[in-house]
PDB file of C-alpha atoms in Angstrom:
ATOM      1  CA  UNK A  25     -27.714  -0.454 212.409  1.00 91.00           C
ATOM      2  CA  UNK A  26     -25.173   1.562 210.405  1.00 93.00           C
ATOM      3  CA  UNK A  27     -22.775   0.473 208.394  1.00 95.00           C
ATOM      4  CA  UNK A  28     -19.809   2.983 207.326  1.00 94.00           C
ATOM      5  CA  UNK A  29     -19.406   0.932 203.790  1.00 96.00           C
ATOM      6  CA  UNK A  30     -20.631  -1.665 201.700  1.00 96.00           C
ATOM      7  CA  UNK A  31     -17.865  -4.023 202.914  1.00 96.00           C
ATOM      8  CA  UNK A  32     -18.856  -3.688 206.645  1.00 96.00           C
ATOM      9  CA  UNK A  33     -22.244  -4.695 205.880  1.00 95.00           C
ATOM     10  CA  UNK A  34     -21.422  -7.592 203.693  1.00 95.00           C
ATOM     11  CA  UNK A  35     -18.700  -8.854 206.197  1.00 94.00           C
ATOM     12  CA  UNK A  36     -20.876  -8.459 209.468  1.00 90.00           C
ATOM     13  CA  UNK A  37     -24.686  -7.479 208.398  1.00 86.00           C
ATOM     14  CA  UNK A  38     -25.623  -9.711 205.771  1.00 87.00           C
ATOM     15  CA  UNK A  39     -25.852 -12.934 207.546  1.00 87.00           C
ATOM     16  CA  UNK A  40     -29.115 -14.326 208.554  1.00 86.00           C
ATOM     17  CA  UNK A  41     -30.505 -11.878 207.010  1.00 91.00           C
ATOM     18  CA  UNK A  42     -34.574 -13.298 205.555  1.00 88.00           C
ATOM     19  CA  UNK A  43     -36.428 -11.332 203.096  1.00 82.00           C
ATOM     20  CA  UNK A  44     -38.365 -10.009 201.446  1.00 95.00           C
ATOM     21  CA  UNK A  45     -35.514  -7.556 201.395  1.00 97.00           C
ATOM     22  CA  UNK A  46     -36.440  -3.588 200.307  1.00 98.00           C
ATOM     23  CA  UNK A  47     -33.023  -1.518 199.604  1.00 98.00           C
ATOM     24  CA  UNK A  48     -33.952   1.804 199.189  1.00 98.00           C
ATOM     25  CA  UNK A  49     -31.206   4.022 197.115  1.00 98.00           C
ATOM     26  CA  UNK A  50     -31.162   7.404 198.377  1.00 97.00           C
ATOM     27  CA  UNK A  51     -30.467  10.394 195.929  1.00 95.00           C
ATOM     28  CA  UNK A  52     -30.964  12.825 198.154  1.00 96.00           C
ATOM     29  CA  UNK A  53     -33.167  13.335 201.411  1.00 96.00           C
ATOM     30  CA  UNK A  54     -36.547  13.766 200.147  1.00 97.00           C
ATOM     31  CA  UNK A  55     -39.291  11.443 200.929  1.00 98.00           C
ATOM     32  CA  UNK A  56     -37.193   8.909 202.940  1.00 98.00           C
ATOM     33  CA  UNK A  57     -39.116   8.715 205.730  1.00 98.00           C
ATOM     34  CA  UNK A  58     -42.789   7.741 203.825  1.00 98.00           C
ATOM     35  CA  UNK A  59     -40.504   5.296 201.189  1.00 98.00           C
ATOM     36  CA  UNK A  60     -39.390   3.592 204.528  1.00 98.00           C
ATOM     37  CA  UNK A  61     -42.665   3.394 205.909  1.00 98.00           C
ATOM     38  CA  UNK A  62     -44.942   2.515 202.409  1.00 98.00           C
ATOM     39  CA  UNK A  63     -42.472  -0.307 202.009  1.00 98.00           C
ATOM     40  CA  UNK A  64     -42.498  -1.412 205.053  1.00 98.00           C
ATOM     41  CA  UNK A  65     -46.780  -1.396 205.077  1.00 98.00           C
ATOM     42  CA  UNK A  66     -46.643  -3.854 202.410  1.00 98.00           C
ATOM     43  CA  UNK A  67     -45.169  -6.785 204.551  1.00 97.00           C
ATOM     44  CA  UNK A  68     -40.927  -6.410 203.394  1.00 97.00           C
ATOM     45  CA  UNK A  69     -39.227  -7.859 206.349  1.00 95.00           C
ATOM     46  CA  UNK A  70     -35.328  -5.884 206.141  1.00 96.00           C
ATOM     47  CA  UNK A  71     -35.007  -2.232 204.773  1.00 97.00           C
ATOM     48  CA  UNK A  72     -31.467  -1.485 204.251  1.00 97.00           C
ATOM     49  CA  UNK A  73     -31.230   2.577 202.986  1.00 98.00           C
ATOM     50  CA  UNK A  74     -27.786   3.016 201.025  1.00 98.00           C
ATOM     51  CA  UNK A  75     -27.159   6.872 201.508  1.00 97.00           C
ATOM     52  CA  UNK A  76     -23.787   8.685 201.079  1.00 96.00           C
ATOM     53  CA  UNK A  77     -22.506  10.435 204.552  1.00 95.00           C
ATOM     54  CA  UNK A  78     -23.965  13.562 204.006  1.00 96.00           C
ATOM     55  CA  UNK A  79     -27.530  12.396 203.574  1.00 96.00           C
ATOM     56  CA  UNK A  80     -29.101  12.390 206.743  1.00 95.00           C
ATOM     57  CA  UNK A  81     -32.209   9.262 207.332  1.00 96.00           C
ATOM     58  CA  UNK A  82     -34.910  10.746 209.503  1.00 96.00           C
ATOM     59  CA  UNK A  83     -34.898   9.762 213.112  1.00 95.00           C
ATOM     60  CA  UNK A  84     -38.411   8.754 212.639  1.00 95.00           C
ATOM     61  CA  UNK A  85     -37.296   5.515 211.169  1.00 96.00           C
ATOM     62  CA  UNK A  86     -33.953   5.076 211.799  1.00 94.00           C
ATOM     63  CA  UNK A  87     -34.641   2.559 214.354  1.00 94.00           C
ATOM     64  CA  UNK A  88     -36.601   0.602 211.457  1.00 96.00           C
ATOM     65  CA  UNK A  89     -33.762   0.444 208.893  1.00 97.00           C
ATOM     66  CA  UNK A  90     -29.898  -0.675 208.430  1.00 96.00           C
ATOM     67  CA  UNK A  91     -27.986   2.010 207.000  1.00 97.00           C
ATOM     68  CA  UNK A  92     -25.271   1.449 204.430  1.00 97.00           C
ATOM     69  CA  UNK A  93     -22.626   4.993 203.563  1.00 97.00           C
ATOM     70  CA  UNK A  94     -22.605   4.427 200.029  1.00 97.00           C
ATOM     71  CA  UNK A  95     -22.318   7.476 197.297  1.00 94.00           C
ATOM     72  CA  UNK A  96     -24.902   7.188 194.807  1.00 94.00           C
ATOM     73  CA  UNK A  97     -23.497   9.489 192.759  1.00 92.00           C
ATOM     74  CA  UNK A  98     -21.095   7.769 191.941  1.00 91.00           C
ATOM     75  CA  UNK A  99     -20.604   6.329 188.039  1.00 92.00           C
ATOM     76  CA  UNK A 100     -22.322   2.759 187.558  1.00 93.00           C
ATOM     77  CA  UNK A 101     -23.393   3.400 191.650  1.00 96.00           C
ATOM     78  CA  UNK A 102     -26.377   0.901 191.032  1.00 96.00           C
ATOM     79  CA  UNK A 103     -24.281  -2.147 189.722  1.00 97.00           C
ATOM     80  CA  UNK A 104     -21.613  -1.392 192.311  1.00 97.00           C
ATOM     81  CA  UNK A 105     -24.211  -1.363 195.306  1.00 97.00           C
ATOM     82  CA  UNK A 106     -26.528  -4.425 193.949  1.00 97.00           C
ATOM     83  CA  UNK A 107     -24.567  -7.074 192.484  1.00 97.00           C
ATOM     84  CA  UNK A 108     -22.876  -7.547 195.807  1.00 97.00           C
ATOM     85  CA  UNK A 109     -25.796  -7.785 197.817  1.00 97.00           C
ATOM     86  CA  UNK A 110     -27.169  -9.805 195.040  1.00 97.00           C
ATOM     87  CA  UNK A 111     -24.394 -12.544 196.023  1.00 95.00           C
ATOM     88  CA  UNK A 112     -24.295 -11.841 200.062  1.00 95.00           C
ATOM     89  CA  UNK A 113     -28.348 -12.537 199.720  1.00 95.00           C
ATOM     90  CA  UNK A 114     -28.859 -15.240 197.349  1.00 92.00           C
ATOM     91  CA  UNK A 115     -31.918 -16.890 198.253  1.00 92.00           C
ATOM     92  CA  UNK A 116     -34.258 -14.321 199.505  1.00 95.00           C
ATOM     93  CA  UNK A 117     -36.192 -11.952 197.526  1.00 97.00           C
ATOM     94  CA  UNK A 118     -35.100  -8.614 196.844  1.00 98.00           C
ATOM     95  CA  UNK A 119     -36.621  -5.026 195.743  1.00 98.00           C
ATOM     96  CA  UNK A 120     -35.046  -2.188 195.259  1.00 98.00           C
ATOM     97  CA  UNK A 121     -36.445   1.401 194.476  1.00 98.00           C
ATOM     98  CA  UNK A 122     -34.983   5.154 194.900  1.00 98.00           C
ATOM     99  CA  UNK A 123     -36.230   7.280 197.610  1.00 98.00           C
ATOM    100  CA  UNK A 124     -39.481   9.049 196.449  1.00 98.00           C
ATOM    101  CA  UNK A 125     -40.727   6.118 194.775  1.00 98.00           C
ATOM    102  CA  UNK A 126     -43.538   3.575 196.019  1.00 98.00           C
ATOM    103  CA  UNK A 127     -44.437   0.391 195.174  1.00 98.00           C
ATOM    104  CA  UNK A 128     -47.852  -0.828 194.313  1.00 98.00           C
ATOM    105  CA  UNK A 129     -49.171  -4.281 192.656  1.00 98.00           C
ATOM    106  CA  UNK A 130     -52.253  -5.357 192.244  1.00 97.00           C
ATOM    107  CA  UNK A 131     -54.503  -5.758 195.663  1.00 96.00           C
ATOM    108  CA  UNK A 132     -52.060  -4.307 197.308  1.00 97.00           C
ATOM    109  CA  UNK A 133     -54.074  -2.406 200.211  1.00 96.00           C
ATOM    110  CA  UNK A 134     -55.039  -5.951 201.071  1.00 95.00           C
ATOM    111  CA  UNK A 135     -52.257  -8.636 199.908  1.00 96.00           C
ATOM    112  CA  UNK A 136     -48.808  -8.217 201.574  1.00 97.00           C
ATOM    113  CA  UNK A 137     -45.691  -8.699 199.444  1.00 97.00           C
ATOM    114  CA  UNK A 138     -45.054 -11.880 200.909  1.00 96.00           C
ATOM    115  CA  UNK A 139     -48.264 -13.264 199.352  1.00 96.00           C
ATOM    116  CA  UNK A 140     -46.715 -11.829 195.935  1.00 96.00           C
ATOM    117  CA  UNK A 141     -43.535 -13.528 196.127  1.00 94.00           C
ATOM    118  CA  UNK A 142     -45.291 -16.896 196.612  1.00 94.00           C
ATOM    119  CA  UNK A 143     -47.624 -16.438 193.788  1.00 94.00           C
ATOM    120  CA  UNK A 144     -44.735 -15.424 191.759  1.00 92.00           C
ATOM    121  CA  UNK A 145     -43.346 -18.435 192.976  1.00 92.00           C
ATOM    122  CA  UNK A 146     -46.597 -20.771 192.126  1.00 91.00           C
ATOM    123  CA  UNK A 147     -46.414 -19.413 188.615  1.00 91.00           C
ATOM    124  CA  UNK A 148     -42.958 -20.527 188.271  1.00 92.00           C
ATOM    125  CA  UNK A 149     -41.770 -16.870 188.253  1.00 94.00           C
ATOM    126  CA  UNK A 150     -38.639 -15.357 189.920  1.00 95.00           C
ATOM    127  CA  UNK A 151     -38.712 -11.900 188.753  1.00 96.00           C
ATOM    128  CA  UNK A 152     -41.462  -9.170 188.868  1.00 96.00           C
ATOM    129  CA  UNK A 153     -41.704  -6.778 185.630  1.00 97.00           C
ATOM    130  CA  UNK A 154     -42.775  -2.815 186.886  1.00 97.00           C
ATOM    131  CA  UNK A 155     -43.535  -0.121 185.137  1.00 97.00           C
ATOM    132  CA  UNK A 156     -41.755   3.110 187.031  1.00 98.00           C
ATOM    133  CA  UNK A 157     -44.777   5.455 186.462  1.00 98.00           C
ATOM    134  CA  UNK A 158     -43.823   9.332 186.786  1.00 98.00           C
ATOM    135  CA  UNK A 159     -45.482  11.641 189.408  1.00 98.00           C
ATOM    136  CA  UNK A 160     -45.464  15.225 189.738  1.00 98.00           C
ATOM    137  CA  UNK A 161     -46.518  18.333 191.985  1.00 98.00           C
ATOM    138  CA  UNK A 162     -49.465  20.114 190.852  1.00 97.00           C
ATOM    139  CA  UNK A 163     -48.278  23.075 191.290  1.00 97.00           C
ATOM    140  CA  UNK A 164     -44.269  23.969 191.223  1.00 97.00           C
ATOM    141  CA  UNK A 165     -44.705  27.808 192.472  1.00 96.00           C
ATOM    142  CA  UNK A 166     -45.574  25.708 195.752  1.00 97.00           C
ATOM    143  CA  UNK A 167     -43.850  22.492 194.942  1.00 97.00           C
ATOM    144  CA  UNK A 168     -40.220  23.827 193.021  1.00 96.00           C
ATOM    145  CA  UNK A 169     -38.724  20.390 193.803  1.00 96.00           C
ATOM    146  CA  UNK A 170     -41.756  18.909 191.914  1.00 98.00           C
ATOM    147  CA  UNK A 171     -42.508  16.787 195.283  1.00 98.00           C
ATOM    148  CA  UNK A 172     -45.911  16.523 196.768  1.00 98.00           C
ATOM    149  CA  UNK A 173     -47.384  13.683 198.143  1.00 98.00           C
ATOM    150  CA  UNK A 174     -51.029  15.577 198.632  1.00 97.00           C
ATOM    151  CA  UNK A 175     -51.188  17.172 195.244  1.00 97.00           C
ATOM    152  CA  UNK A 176     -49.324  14.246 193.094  1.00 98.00           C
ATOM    153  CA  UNK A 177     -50.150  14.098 189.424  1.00 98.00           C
ATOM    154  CA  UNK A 178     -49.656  11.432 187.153  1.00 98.00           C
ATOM    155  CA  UNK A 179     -50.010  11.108 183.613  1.00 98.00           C
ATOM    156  CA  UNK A 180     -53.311   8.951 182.530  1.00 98.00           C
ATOM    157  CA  UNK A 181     -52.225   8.112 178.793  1.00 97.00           C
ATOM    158  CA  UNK A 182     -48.908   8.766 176.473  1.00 96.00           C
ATOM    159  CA  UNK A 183     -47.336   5.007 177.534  1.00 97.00           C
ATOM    160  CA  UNK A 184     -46.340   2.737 174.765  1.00 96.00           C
ATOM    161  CA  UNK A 185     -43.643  -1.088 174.182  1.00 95.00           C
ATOM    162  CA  UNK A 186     -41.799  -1.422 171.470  1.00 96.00           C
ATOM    163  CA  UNK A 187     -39.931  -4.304 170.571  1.00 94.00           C
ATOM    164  CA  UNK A 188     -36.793  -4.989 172.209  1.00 94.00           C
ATOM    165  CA  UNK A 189     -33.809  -6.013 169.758  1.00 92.00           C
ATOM    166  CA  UNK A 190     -30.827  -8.516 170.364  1.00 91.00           C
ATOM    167  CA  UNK A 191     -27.909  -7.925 169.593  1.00 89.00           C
ATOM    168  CA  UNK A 192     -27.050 -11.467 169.766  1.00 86.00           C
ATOM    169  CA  UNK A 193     -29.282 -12.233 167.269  1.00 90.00           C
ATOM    170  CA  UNK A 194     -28.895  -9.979 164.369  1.00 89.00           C
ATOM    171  CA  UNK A 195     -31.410  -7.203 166.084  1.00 90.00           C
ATOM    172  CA  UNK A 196     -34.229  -9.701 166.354  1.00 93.00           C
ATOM    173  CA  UNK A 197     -37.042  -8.968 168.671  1.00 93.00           C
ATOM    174  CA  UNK A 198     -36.166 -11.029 172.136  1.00 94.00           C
ATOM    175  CA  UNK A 199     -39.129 -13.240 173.150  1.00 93.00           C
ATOM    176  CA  UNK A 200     -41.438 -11.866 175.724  1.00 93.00           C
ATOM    177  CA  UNK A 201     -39.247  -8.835 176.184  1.00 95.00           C
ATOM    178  CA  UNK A 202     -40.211  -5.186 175.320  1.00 94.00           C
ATOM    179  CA  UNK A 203     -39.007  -1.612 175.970  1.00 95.00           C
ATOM    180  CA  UNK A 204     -41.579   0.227 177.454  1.00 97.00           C
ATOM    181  CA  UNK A 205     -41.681   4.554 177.290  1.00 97.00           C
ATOM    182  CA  UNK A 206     -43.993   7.108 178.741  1.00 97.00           C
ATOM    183  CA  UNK A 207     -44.304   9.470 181.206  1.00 97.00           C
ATOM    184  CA  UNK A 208     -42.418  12.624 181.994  1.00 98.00           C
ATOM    185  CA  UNK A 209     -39.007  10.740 180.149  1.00 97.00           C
ATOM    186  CA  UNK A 210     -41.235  11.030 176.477  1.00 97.00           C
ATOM    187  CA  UNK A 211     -42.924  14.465 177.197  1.00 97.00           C
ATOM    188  CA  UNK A 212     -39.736  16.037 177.830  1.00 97.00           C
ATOM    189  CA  UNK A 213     -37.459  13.103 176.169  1.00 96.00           C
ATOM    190  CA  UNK A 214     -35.323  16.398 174.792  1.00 96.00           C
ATOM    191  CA  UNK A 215     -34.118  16.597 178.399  1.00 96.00           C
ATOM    192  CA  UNK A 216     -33.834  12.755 178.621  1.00 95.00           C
ATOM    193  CA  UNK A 217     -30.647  10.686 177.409  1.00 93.00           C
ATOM    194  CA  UNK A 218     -31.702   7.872 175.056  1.00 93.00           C
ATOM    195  CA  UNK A 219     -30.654   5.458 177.226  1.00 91.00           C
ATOM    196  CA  UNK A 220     -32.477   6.392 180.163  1.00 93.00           C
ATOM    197  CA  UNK A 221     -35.794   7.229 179.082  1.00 96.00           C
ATOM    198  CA  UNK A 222     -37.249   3.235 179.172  1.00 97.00           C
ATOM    199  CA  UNK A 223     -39.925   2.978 182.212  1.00 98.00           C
ATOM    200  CA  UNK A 224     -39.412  -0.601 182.802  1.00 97.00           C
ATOM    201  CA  UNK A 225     -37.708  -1.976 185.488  1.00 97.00           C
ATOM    202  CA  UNK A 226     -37.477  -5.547 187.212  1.00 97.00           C
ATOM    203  CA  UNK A 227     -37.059  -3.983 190.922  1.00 97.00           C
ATOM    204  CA  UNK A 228     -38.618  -7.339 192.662  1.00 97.00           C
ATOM    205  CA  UNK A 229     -36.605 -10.704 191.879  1.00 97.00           C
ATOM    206  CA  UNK A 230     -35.214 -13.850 193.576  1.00 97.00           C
ATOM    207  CA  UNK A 231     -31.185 -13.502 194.227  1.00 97.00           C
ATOM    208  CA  UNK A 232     -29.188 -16.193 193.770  1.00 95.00           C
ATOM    209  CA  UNK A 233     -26.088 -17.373 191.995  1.00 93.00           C
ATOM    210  CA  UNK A 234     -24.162 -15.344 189.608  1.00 95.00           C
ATOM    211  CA  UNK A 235     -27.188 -12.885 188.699  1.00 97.00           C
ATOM    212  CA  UNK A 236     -26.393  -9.687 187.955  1.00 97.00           C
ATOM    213  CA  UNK A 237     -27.867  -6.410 187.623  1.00 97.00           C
ATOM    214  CA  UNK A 238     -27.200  -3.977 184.447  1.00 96.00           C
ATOM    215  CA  UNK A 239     -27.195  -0.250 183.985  1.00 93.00           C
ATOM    216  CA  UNK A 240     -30.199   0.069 182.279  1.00 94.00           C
ATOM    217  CA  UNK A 241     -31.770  -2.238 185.286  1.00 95.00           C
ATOM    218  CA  UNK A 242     -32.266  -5.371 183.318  1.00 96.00           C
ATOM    219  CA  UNK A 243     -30.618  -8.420 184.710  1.00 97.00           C
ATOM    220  CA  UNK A 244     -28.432 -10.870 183.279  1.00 96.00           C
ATOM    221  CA  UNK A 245     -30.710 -13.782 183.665  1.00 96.00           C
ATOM    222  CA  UNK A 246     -32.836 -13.169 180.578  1.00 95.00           C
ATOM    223  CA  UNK A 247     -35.973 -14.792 181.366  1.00 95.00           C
ATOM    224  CA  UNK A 248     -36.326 -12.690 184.371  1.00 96.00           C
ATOM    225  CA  UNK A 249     -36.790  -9.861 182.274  1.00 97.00           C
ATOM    226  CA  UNK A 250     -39.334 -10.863 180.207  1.00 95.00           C
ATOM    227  CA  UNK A 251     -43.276  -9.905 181.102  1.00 92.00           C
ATOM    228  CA  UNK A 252     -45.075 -12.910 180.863  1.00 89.00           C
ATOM    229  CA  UNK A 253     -43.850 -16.784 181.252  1.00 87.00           C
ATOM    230  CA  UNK A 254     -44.132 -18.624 177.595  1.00 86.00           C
ATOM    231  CA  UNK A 255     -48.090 -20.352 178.531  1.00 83.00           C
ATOM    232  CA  UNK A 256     -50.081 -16.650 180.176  1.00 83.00           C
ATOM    233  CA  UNK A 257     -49.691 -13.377 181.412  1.00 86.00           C
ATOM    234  CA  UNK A 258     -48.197 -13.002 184.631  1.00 91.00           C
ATOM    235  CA  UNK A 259     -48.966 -10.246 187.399  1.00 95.00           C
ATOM    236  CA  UNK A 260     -47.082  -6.984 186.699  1.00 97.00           C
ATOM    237  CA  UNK A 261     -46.552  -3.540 189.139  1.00 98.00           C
ATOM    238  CA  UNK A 262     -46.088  -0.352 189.081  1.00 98.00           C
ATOM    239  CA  UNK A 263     -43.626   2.085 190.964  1.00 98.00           C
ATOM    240  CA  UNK A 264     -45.076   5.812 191.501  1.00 98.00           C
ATOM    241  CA  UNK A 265     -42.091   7.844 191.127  1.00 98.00           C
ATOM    242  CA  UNK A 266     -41.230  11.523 192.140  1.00 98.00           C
ATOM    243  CA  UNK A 267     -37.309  10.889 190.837  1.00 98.00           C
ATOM    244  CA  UNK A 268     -37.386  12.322 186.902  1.00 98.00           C
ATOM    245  CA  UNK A 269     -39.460  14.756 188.106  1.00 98.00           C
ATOM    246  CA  UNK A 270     -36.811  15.682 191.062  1.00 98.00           C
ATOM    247  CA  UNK A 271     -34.146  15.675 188.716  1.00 97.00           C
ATOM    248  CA  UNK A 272     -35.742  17.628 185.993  1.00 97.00           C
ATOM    249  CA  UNK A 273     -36.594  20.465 188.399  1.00 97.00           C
ATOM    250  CA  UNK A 274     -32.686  20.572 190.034  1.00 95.00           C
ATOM    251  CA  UNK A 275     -31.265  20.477 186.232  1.00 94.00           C
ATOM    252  CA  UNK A 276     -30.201  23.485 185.229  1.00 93.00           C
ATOM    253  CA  UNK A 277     -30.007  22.492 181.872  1.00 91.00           C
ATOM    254  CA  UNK A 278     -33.958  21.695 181.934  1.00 95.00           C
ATOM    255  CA  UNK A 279     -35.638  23.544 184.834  1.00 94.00           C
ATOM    256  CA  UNK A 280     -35.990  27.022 183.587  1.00 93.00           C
ATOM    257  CA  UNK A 281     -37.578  25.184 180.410  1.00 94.00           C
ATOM    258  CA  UNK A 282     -40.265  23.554 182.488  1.00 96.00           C
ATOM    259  CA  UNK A 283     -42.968  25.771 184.384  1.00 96.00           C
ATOM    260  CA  UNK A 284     -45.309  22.957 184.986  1.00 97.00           C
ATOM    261  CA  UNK A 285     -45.824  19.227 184.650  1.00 98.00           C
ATOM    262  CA  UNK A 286     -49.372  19.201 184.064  1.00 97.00           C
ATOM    263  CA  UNK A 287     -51.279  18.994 180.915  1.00 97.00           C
ATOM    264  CA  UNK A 288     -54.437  17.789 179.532  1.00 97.00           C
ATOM    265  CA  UNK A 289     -53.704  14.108 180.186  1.00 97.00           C
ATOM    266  CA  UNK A 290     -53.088  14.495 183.686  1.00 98.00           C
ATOM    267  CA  UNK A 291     -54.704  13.295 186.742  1.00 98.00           C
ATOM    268  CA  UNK A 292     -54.606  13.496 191.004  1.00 98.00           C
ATOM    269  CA  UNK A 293     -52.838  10.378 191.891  1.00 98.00           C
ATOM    270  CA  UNK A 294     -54.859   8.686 194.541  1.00 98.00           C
ATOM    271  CA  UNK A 295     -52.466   6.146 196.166  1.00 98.00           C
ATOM    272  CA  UNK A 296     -54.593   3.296 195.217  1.00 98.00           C
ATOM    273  CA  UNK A 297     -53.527   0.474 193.061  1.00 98.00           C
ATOM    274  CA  UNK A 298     -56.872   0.132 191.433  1.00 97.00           C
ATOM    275  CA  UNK A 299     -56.468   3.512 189.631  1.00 98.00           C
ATOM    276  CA  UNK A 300     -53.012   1.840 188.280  1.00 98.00           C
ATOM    277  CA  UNK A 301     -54.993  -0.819 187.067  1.00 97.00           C
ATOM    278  CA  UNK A 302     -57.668   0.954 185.504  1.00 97.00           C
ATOM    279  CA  UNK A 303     -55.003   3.133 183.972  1.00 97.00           C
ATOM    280  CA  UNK A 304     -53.522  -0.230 182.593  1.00 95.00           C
ATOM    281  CA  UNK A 305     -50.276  -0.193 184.167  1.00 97.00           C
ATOM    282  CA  UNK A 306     -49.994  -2.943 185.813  1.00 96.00           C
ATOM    283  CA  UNK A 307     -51.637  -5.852 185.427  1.00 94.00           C
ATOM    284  CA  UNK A 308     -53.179  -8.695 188.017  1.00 95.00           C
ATOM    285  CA  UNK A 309     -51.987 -11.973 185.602  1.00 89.00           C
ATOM    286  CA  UNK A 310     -53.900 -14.591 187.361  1.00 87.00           C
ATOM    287  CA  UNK A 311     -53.860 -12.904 190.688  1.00 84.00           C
ATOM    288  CA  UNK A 312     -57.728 -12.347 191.740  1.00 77.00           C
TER     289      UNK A 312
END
């Protein structure tokens, strides 16, 4: 089904509407088609794409998806495209990603995301901490928008937390919070804002009253953003992500600076979450 606007699909597309929800935010047109499908292999019930009008989703799985004409290009497009769905879907679990980015959590080539959400669940848990980990075309001669699913690269080392200060509190460190850095946003952090080169995200959490996404894509619940609950440590995932790559190839400002991706530390992605756990970035909790 499409949906010419945001308000159409709130006023006639939202209802009845049971999750897991995936709402894939498309930058451009690349990858759509295997971000639709990988999602919908791990068990999410809706996919709702959120494209502008120009951006064409493949006919391949247009039949699979609800379309929603939304500009992501827009200033604060993220806030202004969540937060209402947050309130139209309270309730049901939602994730949200960019096209060109796939989500993985431990066990997941055998455990569907609806198993996840009730663990989460069991552990008393309504949000889902990721790590957005970077991939990157081996070669960008062949690759020059740094997009290859067969030759993906990802960096095996270089990630790091620090501790994340409140404000509210005279800069102390908030409990069970950090800001976590790595990837293709600290090798080439020169080419990186400062506020946009964190690699956490909480992209899998329970809607419900009066939540609300921010701009740096914490929420305003602030238990849900912490990585463990107060008593263990809880699962954790991982989102394999073509979209700093993408955008520091189309750059001008950084893509004549940047001839390759690859360097001593990197390795062939092999689609697998076990390599992400190996790797340490994500993390099975008490999820064997």
């Amino acid at each position: 089904m499409r949906y010419s606007s945001l308000s159409e699909f709130l006023n006639k597309g939202s209802q009845g509407i049971k999750g897991p929800v995936a709402i894939i935010l498309c930058d451009d047109e690349v990858e759509i088609d295997t971000t639709v499908r990988h999602h919908i292999d791990l068990g999410f019930k809706k996919i709702i794409c959120v494209a502008s009008e120009e951006i064409a989703i493949p006919s391949t799985v247009l039949d699979k998806v609800d379309v929603i004409v939304f500009d992501m290009s827009r200033e604060a497009a993220l806030e202004n495209v969540m937060n209402p769905l947050i309130g139209a879907l309270k309730t049901q679990w939602l994730y949200y990603c960019y096209n060109a980015e796939y989500l993985f959590f431990p066990f997941c080539e055998h455990r569907n995301v609806l198993e996840l959400m009730l663990f989460n669940l069991e552990e008393r848990r309504e949000a889902l901490l990721a790590y957005v980990v970077d991939l990157y075309a081996e070669d960008l001669n062949r690759h020059p928008n740094a997009v290859s699913l067969d030759t993906a690269m990802l960096d095996k080392t270089g990630y790091y937390g620090l501790a994340r200060p409140d404000p509210a509190n005279h800069n102390h460190p908030k409990e069970r919070q950090l800001d976590f850095y790595g990837g293709l946003r600290w090798r080439f952090e020169e080419h990186i804002p400062a506020s946009r080169r964190r690699i956490d995200r909480i992209p899998l959490f329970l809607a419900k009253e009066g939540l609300k996404i921010r701009k740096d894509h914490t929420l305003s619940d602030e238990e849900m953003n912490t990585y463990a609950c107060p008593w263990h440590n809880n699962i954790t995932a991982a989102i394999a992500s073509f979209r700093t790559a993408k955008a520091l190839k189309r750059n001008p400002g950084s893509t004549y600076d940047i001839h390759t991706f690859k360097w001593h530390n990197s390795v062939r992605f092999t689609w697998h979450s076990q390599q992400l756990l190996d790797l340490g970035l994500m993390e099975p909790g008490q999820w064997f």
